[in-house]
Each structure stands twice: as C-alpha cells, then as structure tokens.
Tab-separated table of N, CA and C in Angstrom:
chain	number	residue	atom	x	y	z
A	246	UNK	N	2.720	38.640	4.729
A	246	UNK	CA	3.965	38.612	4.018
A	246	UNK	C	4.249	37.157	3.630
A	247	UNK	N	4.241	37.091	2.643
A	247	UNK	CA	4.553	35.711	1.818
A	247	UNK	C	6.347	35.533	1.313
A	248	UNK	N	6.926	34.407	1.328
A	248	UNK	CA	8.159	34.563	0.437
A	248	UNK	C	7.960	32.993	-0.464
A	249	UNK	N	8.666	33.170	-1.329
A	249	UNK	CA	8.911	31.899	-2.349
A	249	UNK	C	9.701	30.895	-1.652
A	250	UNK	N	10.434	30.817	-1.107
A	250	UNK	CA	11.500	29.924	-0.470
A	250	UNK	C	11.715	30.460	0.822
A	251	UNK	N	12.437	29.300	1.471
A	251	UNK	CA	13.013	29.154	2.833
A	251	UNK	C	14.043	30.154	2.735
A	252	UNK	N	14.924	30.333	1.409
A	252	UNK	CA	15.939	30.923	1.516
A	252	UNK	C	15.235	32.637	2.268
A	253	UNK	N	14.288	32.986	0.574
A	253	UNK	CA	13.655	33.939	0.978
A	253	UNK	C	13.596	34.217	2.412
A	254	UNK	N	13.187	33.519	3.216
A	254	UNK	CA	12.128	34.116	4.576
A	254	UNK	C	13.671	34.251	5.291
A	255	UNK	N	14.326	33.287	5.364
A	255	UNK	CA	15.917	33.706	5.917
A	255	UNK	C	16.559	34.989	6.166
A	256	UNK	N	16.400	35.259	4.562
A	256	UNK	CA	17.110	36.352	3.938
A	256	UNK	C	15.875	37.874	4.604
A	257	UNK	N	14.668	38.078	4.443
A	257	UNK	CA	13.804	38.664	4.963
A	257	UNK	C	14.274	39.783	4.374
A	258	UNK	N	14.072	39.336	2.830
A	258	UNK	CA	14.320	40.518	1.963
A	258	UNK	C	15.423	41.443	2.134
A	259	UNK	N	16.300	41.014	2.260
A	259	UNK	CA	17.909	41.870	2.720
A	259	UNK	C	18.173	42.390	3.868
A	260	UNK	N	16.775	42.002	4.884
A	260	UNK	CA	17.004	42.595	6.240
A	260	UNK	C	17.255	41.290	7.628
A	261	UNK	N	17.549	40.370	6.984
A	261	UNK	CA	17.482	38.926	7.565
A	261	UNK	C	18.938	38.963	9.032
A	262	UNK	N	20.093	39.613	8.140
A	262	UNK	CA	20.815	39.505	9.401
A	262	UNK	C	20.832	40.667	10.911
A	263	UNK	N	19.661	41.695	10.408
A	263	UNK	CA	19.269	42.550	11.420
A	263	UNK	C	18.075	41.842	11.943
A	264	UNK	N	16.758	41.405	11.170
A	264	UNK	CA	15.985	40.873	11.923
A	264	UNK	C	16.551	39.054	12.506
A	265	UNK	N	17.196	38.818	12.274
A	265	UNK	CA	17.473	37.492	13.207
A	265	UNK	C	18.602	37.813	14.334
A	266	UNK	N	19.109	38.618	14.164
A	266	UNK	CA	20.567	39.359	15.146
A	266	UNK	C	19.785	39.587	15.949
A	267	UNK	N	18.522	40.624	16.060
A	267	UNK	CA	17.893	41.210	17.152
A	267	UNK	C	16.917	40.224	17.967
A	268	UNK	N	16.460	39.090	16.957
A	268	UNK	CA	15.950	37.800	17.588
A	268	UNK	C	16.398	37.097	18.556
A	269	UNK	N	17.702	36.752	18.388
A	269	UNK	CA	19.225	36.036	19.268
A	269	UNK	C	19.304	36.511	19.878
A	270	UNK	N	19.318	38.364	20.506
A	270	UNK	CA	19.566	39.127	20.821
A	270	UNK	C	18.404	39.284	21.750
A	271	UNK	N	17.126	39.298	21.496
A	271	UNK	CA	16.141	39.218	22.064
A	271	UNK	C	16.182	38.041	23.002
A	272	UNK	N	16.275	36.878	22.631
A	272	UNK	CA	16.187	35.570	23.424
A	272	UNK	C	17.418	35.444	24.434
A	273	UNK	N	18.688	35.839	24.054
A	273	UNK	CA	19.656	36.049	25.195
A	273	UNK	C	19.296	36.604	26.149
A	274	UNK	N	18.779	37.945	25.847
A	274	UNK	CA	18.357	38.909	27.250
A	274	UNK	C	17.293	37.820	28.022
A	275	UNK	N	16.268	37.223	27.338
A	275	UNK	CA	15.042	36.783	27.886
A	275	UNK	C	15.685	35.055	28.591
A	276	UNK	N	16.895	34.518	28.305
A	276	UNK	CA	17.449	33.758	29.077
A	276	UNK	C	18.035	33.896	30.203
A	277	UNK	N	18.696	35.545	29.792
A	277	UNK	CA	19.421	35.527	30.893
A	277	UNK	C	18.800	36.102	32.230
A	278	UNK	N	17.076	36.668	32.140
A	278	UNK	CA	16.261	36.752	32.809
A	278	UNK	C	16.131	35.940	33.472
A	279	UNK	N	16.280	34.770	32.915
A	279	UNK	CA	15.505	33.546	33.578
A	279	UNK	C	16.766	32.817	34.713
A	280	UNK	N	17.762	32.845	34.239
A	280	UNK	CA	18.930	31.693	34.686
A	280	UNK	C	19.849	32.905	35.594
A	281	UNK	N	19.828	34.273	35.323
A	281	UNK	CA	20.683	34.805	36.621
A	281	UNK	C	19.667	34.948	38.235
A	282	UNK	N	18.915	35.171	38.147
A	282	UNK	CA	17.849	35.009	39.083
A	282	UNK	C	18.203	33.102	40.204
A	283	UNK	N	18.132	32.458	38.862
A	283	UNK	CA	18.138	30.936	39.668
A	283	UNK	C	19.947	30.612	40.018
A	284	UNK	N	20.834	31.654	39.635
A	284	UNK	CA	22.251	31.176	39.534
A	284	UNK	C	22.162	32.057	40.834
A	285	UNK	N	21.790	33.254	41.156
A	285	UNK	CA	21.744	33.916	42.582
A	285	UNK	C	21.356	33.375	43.698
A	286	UNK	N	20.025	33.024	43.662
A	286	UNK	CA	19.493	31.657	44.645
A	286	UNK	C	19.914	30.858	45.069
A	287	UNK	N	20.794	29.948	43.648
A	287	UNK	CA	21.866	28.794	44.396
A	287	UNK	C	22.551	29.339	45.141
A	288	UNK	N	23.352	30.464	44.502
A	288	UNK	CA	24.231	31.064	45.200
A	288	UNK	C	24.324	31.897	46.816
A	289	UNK	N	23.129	32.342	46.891
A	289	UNK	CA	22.654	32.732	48.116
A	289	UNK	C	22.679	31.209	49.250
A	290	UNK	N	21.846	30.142	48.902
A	290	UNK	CA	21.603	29.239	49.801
A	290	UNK	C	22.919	28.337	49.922
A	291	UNK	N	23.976	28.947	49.154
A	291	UNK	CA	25.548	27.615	49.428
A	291	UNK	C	26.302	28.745	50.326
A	292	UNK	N	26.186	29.759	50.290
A	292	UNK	CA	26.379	31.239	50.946
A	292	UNK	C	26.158	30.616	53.084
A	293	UNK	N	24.453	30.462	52.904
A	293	UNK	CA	23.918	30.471	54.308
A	293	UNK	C	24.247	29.628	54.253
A	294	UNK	N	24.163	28.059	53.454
A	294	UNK	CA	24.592	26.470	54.703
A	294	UNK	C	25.983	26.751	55.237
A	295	UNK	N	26.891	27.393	54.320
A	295	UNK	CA	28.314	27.626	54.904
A	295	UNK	C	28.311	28.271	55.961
A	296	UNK	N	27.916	29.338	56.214
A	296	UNK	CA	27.403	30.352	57.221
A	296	UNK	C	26.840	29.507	58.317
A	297	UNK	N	25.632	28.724	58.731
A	297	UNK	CA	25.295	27.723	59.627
A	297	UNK	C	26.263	27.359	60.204
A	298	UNK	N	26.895	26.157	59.053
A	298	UNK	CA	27.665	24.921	59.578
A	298	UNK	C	28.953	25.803	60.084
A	299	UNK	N	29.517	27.300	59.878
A	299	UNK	CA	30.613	28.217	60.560
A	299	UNK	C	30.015	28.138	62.106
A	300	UNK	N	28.708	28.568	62.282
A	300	UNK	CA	28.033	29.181	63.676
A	300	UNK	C	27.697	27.817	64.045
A	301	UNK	N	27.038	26.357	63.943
A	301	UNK	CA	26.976	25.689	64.684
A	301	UNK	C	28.246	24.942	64.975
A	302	UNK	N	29.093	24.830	64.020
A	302	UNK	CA	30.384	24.124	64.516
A	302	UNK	C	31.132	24.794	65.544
A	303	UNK	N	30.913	26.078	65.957
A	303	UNK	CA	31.658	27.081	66.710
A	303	UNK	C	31.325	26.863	68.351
C-alpha cells in the first residue's frame, strides 16, 4: 500500500481515525500491562516494610 503524501497515510484513506484510535488504544492496554504489574509490587513491598517495622517495634 502506497500513499502520495503524509497527509494521505494519516488519513488511511478515510479510515485513519479508526485505524489510529485502535492504535492508541492498542498501546494503552499494552502500557498498562506493563506499569500496573510494577505499581502493585511497589505497592505490595511499602505494604510489608510497614507491616515489619508494626511487628518489630511491638
């Protein structure tokens, strides 16, 4: 698939704001794969030091 212009390939022949919506759309999900996983982790290990420092200060 060839286009004449940048505009062209943008535009993706009148289907540009479905195929780039589902792109954005695609890459959100595939971020948020990545960063809720590592936001749980933190979250787990500020969880247990609190938990520790409760049971050894006790």
């Amino acid at each position: 698939m060839s286009f004449a212009s940048f505009g062209d390939f943008l535009a993706m022949g009148h289907h540009g704001l479905y195929v780039w919506s589902a792109y954005g759309i695609c890459l959100a999900v595939l971020a948020l794969n990545v960063a809720v996983p590592i936001l749980a982790r933190k979250r787990y290990l500020q969880q247990e030091a609190r938990r520790l420092r409760r049971e050894n200060g006790q």
